[in-house]
mmCIF file of C-alpha atoms in Angstrom:
data_model
loop_
_atom_site.group_PDB
_atom_site.id
_atom_site.type_symbol
_atom_site.label_atom_id
_atom_site.label_comp_id
_atom_site.label_asym_id
_atom_site.label_seq_id
_atom_site.Cartn_x
_atom_site.Cartn_y
_atom_site.Cartn_z
ATOM 1 C CA MET A 1 -0.127 -0.132 0.150
ATOM 2 C CA THR A 2 1.318 3.386 -1.004
ATOM 3 C CA TYR A 3 0.615 6.626 0.985
ATOM 4 C CA TYR A 4 1.284 9.956 -0.202
ATOM 5 C CA VAL A 5 1.250 12.950 2.324
ATOM 6 C CA VAL A 6 -0.164 15.721 0.275
ATOM 7 C CA PHE A 7 -0.217 18.799 2.964
ATOM 8 C CA MET A 8 -0.440 19.590 6.513
ATOM 9 C CA GLN A 9 -1.720 22.832 7.770
ATOM 10 C CA LEU A 10 -2.595 24.345 10.990
ATOM 11 C CA SER A 11 -4.081 27.874 10.812
ATOM 12 C CA LYS A 12 -2.911 30.393 13.239
ATOM 13 C CA ALA A 13 -5.362 33.063 14.332
ATOM 14 C CA MET A 14 -4.585 36.670 13.695
ATOM 15 C CA VAL A 15 -6.144 39.855 15.127
ATOM 16 C CA THR A 16 -8.430 41.403 12.530
ATOM 17 C CA ASP A 17 -10.029 44.817 12.851
ATOM 18 C CA MET A 18 -13.257 45.828 11.080
ATOM 19 C CA ARG A 19 -14.341 49.321 10.396
ATOM 20 C CA ALA A 20 -17.397 50.096 12.184
ATOM 21 C CA LEU A 21 -20.054 53.000 12.381
ATOM 22 C CA VAL A 22 -21.832 53.815 15.551
ATOM 23 C CA PHE A 23 -25.035 55.702 15.637
ATOM 24 C CA ASP A 24 -25.279 58.121 18.624
ATOM 25 C CA PRO A 25 -28.766 59.518 18.131
ATOM 26 C CA PHE A 26 -28.753 61.460 21.523
ATOM 27 C CA ALA A 27 -31.342 64.012 19.711
ATOM 28 C CA GLY A 28 -32.820 61.666 17.316
ATOM 29 C CA ALA A 29 -32.217 60.855 13.724
ATOM 30 C CA SER A 30 -33.632 61.273 10.313
ATOM 31 C CA GLY A 31 -32.335 60.675 6.707
ATOM 32 C CA ASP A 32 -30.853 63.894 5.996
ATOM 33 C CA MET A 33 -29.304 64.096 9.470
ATOM 34 C CA THR A 34 -27.534 60.676 8.787
ATOM 35 C CA LEU A 35 -26.335 61.797 5.258
ATOM 36 C CA ALA A 36 -25.025 64.990 6.671
ATOM 37 C CA ALA A 37 -23.201 63.194 9.355
ATOM 38 C CA LEU A 38 -21.543 60.949 6.998
ATOM 39 C CA LEU A 39 -20.231 64.087 5.117
ATOM 40 C CA ASP A 40 -19.043 65.486 8.385
ATOM 41 C CA LEU A 41 -17.138 62.292 8.922
ATOM 42 C CA GLY A 42 -15.483 62.451 5.701
ATOM 43 C CA LEU A 43 -17.855 61.326 2.835
ATOM 44 C CA SER A 44 -16.601 63.016 -0.334
ATOM 45 C CA GLU A 45 -19.108 65.981 -1.379
ATOM 46 C CA THR A 46 -17.584 65.258 -4.969
ATOM 47 C CA TRP A 47 -18.489 61.550 -4.807
ATOM 48 C CA LEU A 48 -21.965 62.253 -3.479
ATOM 49 C CA ARG A 49 -22.891 64.807 -6.164
ATOM 50 C CA GLU A 50 -21.707 62.408 -8.773
ATOM 51 C CA PHE A 51 -23.463 59.383 -7.244
ATOM 52 C CA ILE A 52 -26.734 61.465 -7.146
ATOM 53 C CA ALA A 53 -26.357 62.767 -10.907
ATOM 54 C CA GLY A 54 -25.598 59.083 -12.001
ATOM 55 C CA LEU A 55 -28.824 57.702 -10.355
ATOM 56 C CA GLY A 56 -31.038 58.890 -13.300
ATOM 57 C CA LEU A 57 -33.667 60.427 -11.061
ATOM 58 C CA GLY A 58 -33.772 63.778 -12.962
ATOM 59 C CA GLU A 59 -32.192 67.189 -12.083
ATOM 60 C CA ILE A 60 -31.565 67.114 -8.466
ATOM 61 C CA GLY A 61 -29.543 70.109 -6.743
ATOM 62 C CA VAL A 62 -27.549 69.435 -3.686
ATOM 63 C CA ARG A 63 -26.921 72.043 -1.060
ATOM 64 C CA ILE A 64 -24.157 71.285 1.660
ATOM 65 C CA GLU A 65 -23.351 73.881 4.317
ATOM 66 C CA ARG A 66 -22.132 74.260 7.733
ATOM 67 C CA VAL A 67 -24.554 75.337 10.611
ATOM 68 C CA MET A 68 -24.401 75.509 14.335
ATOM 69 C CA ARG A 69 -26.530 73.589 16.713
ATOM 70 C CA LYS A 70 -26.048 74.884 20.256
ATOM 71 C CA GLY A 71 -22.482 75.324 19.746
ATOM 72 C CA ILE A 72 -21.866 72.219 17.669
ATOM 73 C CA SER A 73 -20.569 72.810 14.097
ATOM 74 C CA CYS A 74 -22.483 70.350 11.869
ATOM 75 C CA ALA A 75 -22.942 69.458 8.067
ATOM 76 C CA HIS A 76 -26.302 70.269 6.796
ATOM 77 C CA ILE A 77 -27.726 69.010 3.521
ATOM 78 C CA GLN A 78 -30.738 69.729 1.316
ATOM 79 C CA PHE A 79 -31.897 68.540 -2.074
ATOM 80 C CA ASP A 80 -33.569 70.773 -4.684
ATOM 81 C CA LEU A 81 -36.086 68.517 -6.256
ATOM 82 C CA PRO A 82 -38.467 68.592 -9.185
ATOM 83 C CA HIS A 83 -42.113 68.884 -8.472
ATOM 84 C CA GLU A 84 -43.678 65.486 -8.108
ATOM 85 C CA HIS A 85 -46.640 63.565 -6.419
ATOM 86 C CA ALA A 86 -45.170 61.541 -3.332
ATOM 87 C CA HIS A 87 -47.924 59.159 -2.794
ATOM 88 C CA ARG A 88 -46.421 55.852 -3.790
ATOM 89 C CA HIS A 89 -46.613 52.290 -2.861
ATOM 90 C CA LEU A 90 -43.681 50.026 -1.937
ATOM 91 C CA ARG A 91 -43.724 48.585 -5.466
ATOM 92 C CA HIS A 92 -43.089 52.205 -6.948
ATOM 93 C CA VAL A 93 -40.168 52.927 -4.397
ATOM 94 C CA VAL A 94 -38.720 49.443 -5.213
ATOM 95 C CA GLU A 95 -38.787 50.224 -9.150
ATOM 96 C CA ILE A 96 -37.107 53.481 -8.602
ATOM 97 C CA ILE A 97 -34.215 52.015 -6.519
ATOM 98 C CA GLU A 98 -33.940 48.938 -8.837
ATOM 99 C CA LYS A 99 -33.681 51.353 -11.894
ATOM 100 C CA SER A 100 -31.107 53.562 -10.454
ATOM 101 C CA ALA A 101 -27.339 53.106 -11.038
ATOM 102 C CA ALA A 102 -26.644 52.375 -7.268
ATOM 103 C CA PRO A 103 -24.485 49.253 -6.494
ATOM 104 C CA ALA A 104 -26.433 46.123 -5.904
ATOM 105 C CA ALA A 105 -25.543 46.027 -2.184
ATOM 106 C CA ALA A 106 -26.902 49.531 -1.632
ATOM 107 C CA LYS A 107 -30.193 48.803 -3.732
ATOM 108 C CA ALA A 108 -30.675 45.620 -1.279
ATOM 109 C CA ARG A 109 -30.120 47.725 1.929
ATOM 110 C CA ALA A 110 -32.264 50.576 0.690
ATOM 111 C CA ILE A 111 -35.294 48.192 -0.313
ATOM 112 C CA ASP A 112 -34.993 46.391 3.036
ATOM 113 C CA ALA A 113 -35.398 49.723 4.909
ATOM 114 C CA PHE A 114 -38.448 50.635 2.879
ATOM 115 C CA ARG A 115 -39.891 47.275 3.216
ATOM 116 C CA ARG A 116 -39.389 47.722 7.157
ATOM 117 C CA ILE A 117 -41.353 51.001 6.839
ATOM 118 C CA ALA A 118 -44.045 49.384 4.719
ATOM 119 C CA ILE A 119 -44.611 46.421 7.350
ATOM 120 C CA ALA A 120 -44.718 48.986 10.150
ATOM 121 C CA GLU A 121 -47.258 51.291 8.372
ATOM 122 C CA ALA A 122 -49.327 48.263 7.383
ATOM 123 C CA ALA A 123 -49.587 47.069 10.941
ATOM 124 C CA VAL A 124 -50.488 50.556 12.194
ATOM 125 C CA HIS A 125 -53.199 51.125 9.471
ATOM 126 C CA GLY A 126 -54.733 47.608 9.490
ATOM 127 C CA THR A 127 -54.006 46.921 5.914
ATOM 128 C CA THR A 128 -51.283 45.004 3.658
ATOM 129 C CA VAL A 129 -47.817 45.992 2.621
ATOM 130 C CA GLU A 130 -48.756 45.993 -0.972
ATOM 131 C CA LYS A 131 -51.530 48.534 -0.240
ATOM 132 C CA VAL A 132 -49.649 50.808 1.961
ATOM 133 C CA HIS A 133 -49.533 54.384 0.800
ATOM 134 C CA PHE A 134 -46.075 56.103 1.394
ATOM 135 C CA HIS A 135 -46.594 59.940 1.842
ATOM 136 C CA GLU A 136 -43.629 61.726 3.241
ATOM 137 C CA VAL A 137 -41.567 58.609 3.266
ATOM 138 C CA GLY A 138 -42.263 58.057 -0.384
ATOM 139 C CA ALA A 139 -40.995 61.358 -1.567
ATOM 140 C CA LEU A 140 -38.098 61.595 -3.639
ATOM 141 C CA ASP A 141 -35.888 63.194 -0.881
ATOM 142 C CA ALA A 142 -36.565 60.313 1.308
ATOM 143 C CA ILE A 143 -35.615 57.769 -1.352
ATOM 144 C CA LEU A 144 -32.480 59.846 -1.857
ATOM 145 C CA ASP A 145 -31.676 59.854 1.861
ATOM 146 C CA ILE A 146 -31.912 56.176 2.383
ATOM 147 C CA LEU A 147 -30.400 55.262 -1.222
ATOM 148 C CA CYS A 148 -27.390 57.640 -0.734
ATOM 149 C CA THR A 149 -26.769 56.697 2.876
ATOM 150 C CA MET A 150 -26.881 53.027 1.984
ATOM 151 C CA ALA A 151 -24.323 53.665 -0.842
ATOM 152 C CA ALA A 152 -22.203 56.083 1.299
ATOM 153 C CA VAL A 153 -21.578 53.435 4.235
ATOM 154 C CA ASP A 154 -20.228 51.036 1.712
ATOM 155 C CA GLU A 155 -18.255 53.633 -0.248
ATOM 156 C CA MET A 156 -16.503 54.514 3.329
ATOM 157 C CA GLY A 157 -15.651 51.013 3.799
ATOM 158 C CA PHE A 158 -17.729 50.340 6.894
ATOM 159 C CA GLU A 159 -18.533 46.694 7.675
ATOM 160 C CA ARG A 160 -20.109 46.666 11.082
ATOM 161 C CA PHE A 161 -23.004 48.935 12.539
ATOM 162 C CA TYR A 162 -24.080 49.664 16.123
ATOM 163 C CA THR A 163 -26.238 51.974 17.813
ATOM 164 C CA ARG A 164 -26.549 53.878 21.195
ATOM 165 C CA PRO A 165 -30.154 54.454 22.387
ATOM 166 C CA VAL A 166 -32.215 56.332 20.040
ATOM 167 C CA ALA A 167 -34.126 59.530 21.271
ATOM 168 C CA LEU A 168 -37.772 59.504 20.242
ATOM 169 C CA GLY A 169 -39.269 62.698 21.487
ATOM 170 C CA SER A 170 -42.871 63.523 22.757
ATOM 171 C CA GLY A 171 -45.845 65.592 21.816
ATOM 172 C CA TRP A 172 -47.888 65.826 18.516
ATOM 173 C CA ILE A 173 -47.120 66.206 14.788
ATOM 174 C CA GLU A 174 -49.158 67.001 11.781
ATOM 175 C CA ILE A 175 -48.790 64.354 9.010
ATOM 176 C CA ALA A 176 -50.692 63.214 5.899
ATOM 177 C CA HIS A 177 -52.874 61.062 8.142
ATOM 178 C CA GLY A 178 -53.588 64.074 10.550
ATOM 179 C CA ARG A 179 -52.566 64.944 13.946
ATOM 180 C CA PHE A 180 -50.447 61.883 15.417
ATOM 181 C CA PRO A 181 -48.804 61.495 18.823
ATOM 182 C CA VAL A 182 -45.064 61.319 18.900
ATOM 183 C CA PRO A 183 -42.991 59.199 18.694
ATOM 184 C CA ALA A 184 -45.271 58.208 15.471
ATOM 185 C CA PRO A 185 -46.774 54.734 15.732
ATOM 186 C CA ALA A 186 -44.875 53.493 12.642
ATOM 187 C CA THR A 187 -41.600 54.841 14.111
ATOM 188 C CA LEU A 188 -41.979 52.785 17.382
ATOM 189 C CA ARG A 189 -42.916 49.606 15.077
ATOM 190 C CA ILE A 190 -39.580 50.017 13.131
ATOM 191 C CA LEU A 191 -37.573 50.488 16.222
ATOM 192 C CA GLU A 192 -38.777 47.359 17.943
ATOM 193 C CA GLY A 193 -35.702 45.508 19.277
ATOM 194 C CA VAL A 194 -33.691 48.732 19.147
ATOM 195 C CA PRO A 195 -32.836 50.658 22.556
ATOM 196 C CA THR A 196 -34.326 53.965 22.711
ATOM 197 C CA THR A 197 -34.528 56.973 25.149
ATOM 198 C CA GLY A 198 -35.522 60.668 24.957
ATOM 199 C CA LEU A 199 -39.217 60.531 25.679
ATOM 200 C CA GLU A 200 -38.825 63.781 27.563
ATOM 201 C CA LEU A 201 -37.777 65.716 24.621
ATOM 202 C CA ASP A 202 -40.138 67.880 22.914
ATOM 203 C CA GLY A 203 -41.032 67.267 19.266
ATOM 204 C CA GLU A 204 -40.372 64.499 16.932
ATOM 205 C CA CYS A 205 -36.887 63.602 17.374
ATOM 206 C CA THR A 206 -36.624 60.355 15.026
ATOM 207 C CA THR A 207 -38.494 60.029 11.700
ATOM 208 C CA PRO A 208 -39.539 56.838 10.397
ATOM 209 C CA THR A 209 -36.720 57.167 7.705
ATOM 210 C CA GLY A 210 -34.071 57.660 10.479
ATOM 211 C CA ALA A 211 -35.533 54.810 12.342
ATOM 212 C CA ALA A 212 -35.508 52.496 9.126
ATOM 213 C CA LEU A 213 -31.811 53.414 8.515
ATOM 214 C CA ILE A 214 -30.731 52.547 12.106
ATOM 215 C CA ALA A 215 -32.758 49.329 12.383
ATOM 216 C CA THR A 216 -31.580 48.145 8.910
ATOM 217 C CA LEU A 217 -27.857 48.746 9.472
ATOM 218 C CA THR A 218 -27.689 47.882 13.166
ATOM 219 C CA ASP A 219 -30.634 45.420 13.861
ATOM 220 C CA GLY A 220 -30.405 47.190 17.371
ATOM 221 C CA ALA A 221 -26.776 45.984 18.032
ATOM 222 C CA GLN A 222 -25.075 48.210 20.856
ATOM 223 C CA PRO A 223 -21.345 48.948 20.420
ATOM 224 C CA PRO A 224 -18.974 46.654 22.148
ATOM 225 C CA ALA A 225 -16.658 47.888 24.996
ATOM 226 C CA ASP A 226 -13.381 47.631 22.838
ATOM 227 C CA LEU A 227 -14.066 50.241 20.319
ATOM 228 C CA THR A 228 -11.042 52.090 19.056
ATOM 229 C CA ILE A 229 -12.408 55.585 18.113
ATOM 230 C CA ARG A 230 -11.203 57.013 14.818
ATOM 231 C CA ALA A 231 -13.454 60.091 13.892
ATOM 232 C CA SER A 232 -16.788 61.612 14.774
ATOM 233 C CA GLY A 233 -19.113 63.603 12.540
ATOM 234 C CA PHE A 234 -22.225 65.745 13.235
ATOM 235 C CA GLY A 235 -25.250 66.022 10.981
ATOM 236 C CA ALA A 236 -27.894 68.822 11.601
ATOM 237 C CA GLY A 237 -31.558 68.653 11.592
ATOM 238 C CA SER A 238 -33.615 71.400 10.037
ATOM 239 C CA ARG A 239 -35.030 72.549 13.304
ATOM 240 C CA ASP A 240 -33.031 74.314 15.824
ATOM 241 C CA PRO A 241 -34.806 73.962 19.324
ATOM 242 C CA GLN A 242 -33.533 75.774 22.411
ATOM 243 C CA ASP A 243 -33.132 72.690 24.876
ATOM 244 C CA ARG A 244 -30.851 70.672 22.677
ATOM 245 C CA PRO A 245 -28.478 70.434 19.957
ATOM 246 C CA ASN A 246 -30.539 68.952 17.308
ATOM 247 C CA CYS A 247 -27.921 66.797 15.359
ATOM 248 C CA LEU A 248 -26.939 63.213 14.834
ATOM 249 C CA ARG A 249 -23.520 62.077 15.782
ATOM 250 C CA LEU A 250 -21.982 59.291 13.862
ATOM 251 C CA ILE A 251 -18.719 57.700 15.333
ATOM 252 C CA ALA A 252 -16.254 55.938 13.087
ATOM 253 C CA ALA A 253 -14.269 53.218 14.892
ATOM 254 C CA ASP A 254 -12.252 49.973 14.713
ATOM 255 C CA VAL A 255 -13.601 46.965 16.386
ATOM 256 C CA ALA A 256 -11.297 43.925 16.882
ATOM 257 C CA LEU A 257 -12.880 40.547 16.052
ATOM 258 C CA GLY A 258 -10.585 39.353 18.660
ATOM 259 C CA GLU A 259 -7.767 36.774 18.763
ATOM 260 C CA ALA A 260 -9.307 33.140 18.933
ATOM 261 C CA SER A 261 -7.644 30.521 21.190
ATOM 262 C CA GLU A 262 -4.854 28.365 19.637
ATOM 263 C CA GLY A 263 -6.010 26.711 16.520
ATOM 264 C CA GLY A 264 -8.936 29.188 16.125
ATOM 265 C CA GLN A 265 -9.670 31.519 13.122
ATOM 266 C CA PRO A 266 -11.514 34.881 13.342
ATOM 267 C CA LEU A 267 -14.269 34.491 10.720
ATOM 268 C CA LEU A 268 -17.840 36.046 9.791
ATOM 269 C CA LEU A 269 -21.075 34.189 9.808
ATOM 270 C CA ILE A 270 -23.213 35.579 6.920
ATOM 271 C CA GLN A 271 -27.066 34.666 7.296
ATOM 272 C CA ALA A 272 -30.148 35.368 5.177
ATOM 273 C CA ASP A 273 -33.700 33.954 5.556
ATOM 274 C CA ILE A 274 -35.451 33.348 2.227
ATOM 275 C CA ASP A 275 -39.424 32.592 2.239
ATOM 276 C CA ASP A 276 -40.240 33.674 -1.193
ATOM 277 C CA MET A 277 -38.020 31.338 -3.576
ATOM 278 C CA PRO A 278 -38.698 27.901 -5.082
ATOM 279 C CA PRO A 279 -36.654 25.440 -2.914
ATOM 280 C CA GLU A 280 -35.542 23.526 -5.879
ATOM 281 C CA TYR A 281 -33.128 26.477 -6.747
ATOM 282 C CA LEU A 282 -31.681 26.758 -3.267
ATOM 283 C CA ALA A 283 -29.117 23.984 -4.079
ATOM 284 C CA ALA A 284 -27.508 25.995 -7.019
ATOM 285 C CA ALA A 285 -27.630 29.056 -4.684
ATOM 286 C CA LEU A 286 -25.381 27.189 -2.159
ATOM 287 C CA ASP A 287 -23.003 26.006 -4.857
ATOM 288 C CA ARG A 288 -22.588 29.670 -6.006
ATOM 289 C CA VAL A 289 -22.200 30.920 -2.421
ATOM 290 C CA ILE A 290 -19.416 28.094 -1.988
ATOM 291 C CA ALA A 291 -17.729 29.173 -5.444
ATOM 292 C CA ALA A 292 -17.669 32.837 -4.367
ATOM 293 C CA GLY A 293 -15.346 32.135 -1.321
ATOM 294 C CA ALA A 294 -17.388 30.679 1.490
ATOM 295 C CA LEU A 295 -15.355 28.067 3.598
ATOM 296 C CA ASP A 296 -18.706 26.326 4.387
ATOM 297 C CA ALA A 297 -22.409 27.018 3.660
ATOM 298 C CA VAL A 298 -25.684 25.262 5.049
ATOM 299 C CA LEU A 299 -29.378 25.554 4.204
ATOM 300 C CA VAL A 300 -31.700 25.073 7.452
ATOM 301 C CA PRO A 301 -35.554 24.816 7.190
ATOM 302 C CA ILE A 302 -37.078 27.436 9.434
ATOM 303 C CA LEU A 303 -40.511 28.558 10.443
ATOM 304 C CA MET A 304 -41.030 32.486 10.065
ATOM 305 C CA LYS A 305 -43.750 34.811 11.320
ATOM 306 C CA LYS A 306 -47.252 33.815 10.449
ATOM 307 C CA GLY A 307 -46.232 30.296 9.992
ATOM 308 C CA ARG A 308 -44.564 30.964 6.855
ATOM 309 C CA PRO A 309 -41.873 28.141 5.726
ATOM 310 C CA ALA A 310 -38.615 29.319 4.718
ATOM 311 C CA HIS A 311 -34.991 28.344 4.587
ATOM 312 C CA ARG A 312 -32.073 30.092 6.497
ATOM 313 C CA LEU A 313 -28.930 30.067 4.329
ATOM 314 C CA GLU A 314 -25.598 30.436 6.533
ATOM 315 C CA ALA A 315 -22.104 30.883 4.981
ATOM 316 C CA LEU A 316 -18.768 30.866 7.000
ATOM 317 C CA VAL A 317 -16.347 33.216 5.433
ATOM 318 C CA GLU A 318 -13.042 34.876 6.114
ATOM 319 C CA GLY A 319 -13.253 38.713 6.605
ATOM 320 C CA ASP A 320 -12.059 39.588 2.991
ATOM 321 C CA ALA A 321 -14.604 37.392 1.361
ATOM 322 C CA ARG A 322 -17.649 38.968 2.951
ATOM 323 C CA THR A 323 -18.302 41.221 -0.152
ATOM 324 C CA SER A 324 -17.996 38.423 -2.784
ATOM 325 C CA VAL A 325 -20.184 35.947 -0.749
ATOM 326 C CA SER A 326 -22.839 38.537 0.250
ATOM 327 C CA ASP A 327 -23.108 39.567 -3.680
ATOM 328 C CA ALA A 328 -23.389 35.948 -4.484
ATOM 329 C CA ILE A 329 -26.291 35.544 -1.981
ATOM 330 C CA PHE A 330 -27.973 38.796 -3.505
ATOM 331 C CA HIS A 331 -27.530 37.300 -7.095
ATOM 332 C CA ALA A 332 -28.442 33.718 -6.336
ATOM 333 C CA THR A 333 -31.366 34.156 -4.119
ATOM 334 C CA SER A 334 -34.573 36.308 -3.660
ATOM 335 C CA THR A 335 -33.377 37.783 -0.415
ATOM 336 C CA ILE A 336 -33.111 41.537 0.033
ATOM 337 C CA GLY A 337 -30.822 41.611 2.987
ATOM 338 C CA VAL A 338 -28.144 39.742 4.941
ATOM 339 C CA ARG A 339 -26.953 39.592 8.527
ATOM 340 C CA PHE A 340 -23.293 39.115 9.383
ATOM 341 C CA TRP A 341 -21.223 39.014 12.547
ATOM 342 C CA PRO A 342 -17.780 37.570 13.789
ATOM 343 C CA VAL A 343 -17.364 34.167 15.073
ATOM 344 C CA ALA A 344 -14.575 32.241 16.341
ATOM 345 C CA ARG A 345 -13.755 28.666 15.287
ATOM 346 C CA GLN A 346 -11.448 26.113 16.686
ATOM 347 C CA VAL A 347 -9.905 23.644 14.118
ATOM 348 C CA LEU A 348 -8.230 20.379 14.610
ATOM 349 C CA GLU A 349 -4.896 19.535 13.031
ATOM 350 C CA ARG A 350 -5.571 18.015 9.890
ATOM 351 C CA THR A 351 -3.723 16.023 7.146
ATOM 352 C CA GLU A 352 -4.645 14.552 3.765
ATOM 353 C CA GLU A 353 -3.118 11.503 2.315
ATOM 354 C CA VAL A 354 -3.791 9.861 -1.142
ATOM 355 C CA ARG A 355 -4.215 6.103 -0.672
ATOM 356 C CA THR A 356 -4.280 3.524 -3.565
ATOM 357 C CA TRP A 357 -7.087 0.935 -3.258
ATOM 358 C CA GLN A 358 -7.691 -1.607 -6.039
ATOM 359 C CA GLY A 359 -5.996 0.502 -8.603
ATOM 360 C CA GLN A 360 -7.888 3.694 -7.578
ATOM 361 C CA SER A 361 -6.194 6.741 -5.867
ATOM 362 C CA ILE A 362 -8.538 7.995 -3.105
ATOM 363 C CA ARG A 363 -7.867 11.054 -0.776
ATOM 364 C CA TRP A 364 -8.165 10.641 2.943
ATOM 365 C CA LYS A 365 -8.550 13.407 5.372
ATOM 366 C CA ALA A 366 -7.295 12.785 8.946
ATOM 367 C CA VAL A 367 -7.645 14.976 12.118
ATOM 368 C CA THR A 368 -5.842 14.641 15.492
ATOM 369 C CA LEU A 369 -8.012 15.111 18.415
ATOM 370 C CA PRO A 370 -7.041 16.909 21.583
ATOM 371 C CA ASP A 371 -5.947 13.581 23.223
ATOM 372 C CA GLY A 372 -3.770 12.632 20.618
ATOM 373 C CA THR A 373 -5.969 10.114 19.004
ATOM 374 C CA SER A 374 -6.900 10.450 15.184
ATOM 375 C CA ARG A 375 -9.671 9.581 12.747
ATOM 376 C CA ALA A 376 -9.834 9.661 9.075
ATOM 377 C CA LYS A 377 -12.490 9.480 6.283
ATOM 378 C CA PRO A 378 -12.194 9.355 2.354
ATOM 379 C CA GLU A 379 -13.443 12.097 -0.073
ATOM 380 C CA TYR A 380 -16.695 11.371 -1.337
ATOM 381 C CA GLU A 381 -15.823 12.543 -4.744
ATOM 382 C CA ASP A 382 -12.993 10.015 -4.988
ATOM 383 C CA VAL A 383 -15.247 7.141 -3.576
ATOM 384 C CA ALA A 384 -17.725 8.059 -6.436
ATOM 385 C CA LYS A 385 -15.176 7.881 -9.094
ATOM 386 C CA ALA A 386 -13.698 4.731 -7.816
ATOM 387 C CA ALA A 387 -17.203 3.166 -7.653
ATOM 388 C CA ALA A 388 -17.929 4.106 -11.206
ATOM 389 C CA ALA A 389 -14.669 2.599 -12.515
ATOM 390 C CA LEU A 390 -15.174 -0.657 -10.536
ATOM 391 C CA GLY A 391 -18.832 -1.152 -11.508
ATOM 392 C CA ARG A 392 -19.980 -0.868 -7.698
ATOM 393 C CA THR A 393 -22.081 1.687 -5.710
ATOM 394 C CA PRO A 394 -20.275 4.554 -3.493
ATOM 395 C CA PHE A 395 -21.938 2.931 -0.473
ATOM 396 C CA GLU A 396 -20.312 -0.494 -1.300
ATOM 397 C CA VAL A 397 -16.769 1.142 -1.946
ATOM 398 C CA ARG A 398 -17.133 3.232 1.350
ATOM 399 C CA GLN A 399 -17.894 0.020 3.307
ATOM 400 C CA ALA A 400 -14.907 -1.857 1.716
ATOM 401 C CA LEU A 401 -12.629 1.083 2.565
ATOM 402 C CA ASP A 402 -13.714 1.285 5.986
ATOM 403 C CA GLY A 403 -12.979 -2.296 6.639
ATOM 404 C CA HIS A 404 -9.638 -2.263 4.567
ATOM 405 C CA ALA A 405 -8.597 0.697 6.743
ATOM 406 C CA THR A 406 -9.444 -1.331 9.951
ATOM 407 C CA ASN A 407 -7.651 -4.285 8.879
ATOM 408 C CA SER A 408 -4.561 -2.503 7.771
#
């Protein structure tokens, strides 16, 4: 019997930092405040103007200025828009986003944000997502706020998102549906699961658009204790109340994924829940995800709200493969959003050998357990090839190999 040791590799863990964006909505958040804060944080004005001009949404003027909010110098942004009727349904907003020239990832996040708004509005008004009328939120400036923000965070290289408690405000506000309490019912729905504060503040502090941006990007995740602060930026709201600086602070930071224990690897887990795709196409999607650089990928049947059957796709990736794997998920499935977070993996020492059996070359993978013992198994692809060559079934060959390995 001939053995060929092909390779032996034990991966060493390395400390990896990811660029994080922390929302600090101490006075609330809106779409224009978020985009202005990104400008103050270093987003290129030239990039933003060129991005908007390339969206194919008509002639849009962009006014960026510096303003003061109770002693804090902030960026402030306004759009000069063509006259339009803003009473749109979700499908109209989705069509505008999909037809734009924005990157695929930005489109997916923007659609996810508007879907959250639609779900909240439908629940509040007792209707369906398809029948919800977008009023203020369906206006072109709201679409620009969300779409530009989603593209900007990608342009600036942010990979992780966190939020401190979101100020809500109190009182009453006039909207298309009439006089409503603050916080608006839809805003509260969107922020379910997100930490909040500021109920003593007068006026609407956080708009549905601002809430949707925070909920979509952070999913309510609070910042870890080991952030390394790199920069901060302030985006001003249009109002200038006397009791507080009406601005949103965004913080750019590095977050360490951590150094795993000996034999571990800092990795990311990417996850998507899919409930509107024929299951026979999911196997091909899994192959596409593996080909895009995932170390491993699985599909798990799940049950979503209202009893809807669905599948959860999970992919284990190294940090530099996050974008390619996420793009593969967006292209190969019907999902409009993915979640990801750092995980640690401990791996056993592994070797691969090629053994000759009945004239067939078959690779065996062996691992060494912590107590020093080992176990091995043949690669299925090689077992299947050997079975075809010998006129036997793969299961028969596997049984014969197991007996041969025991006897040898």
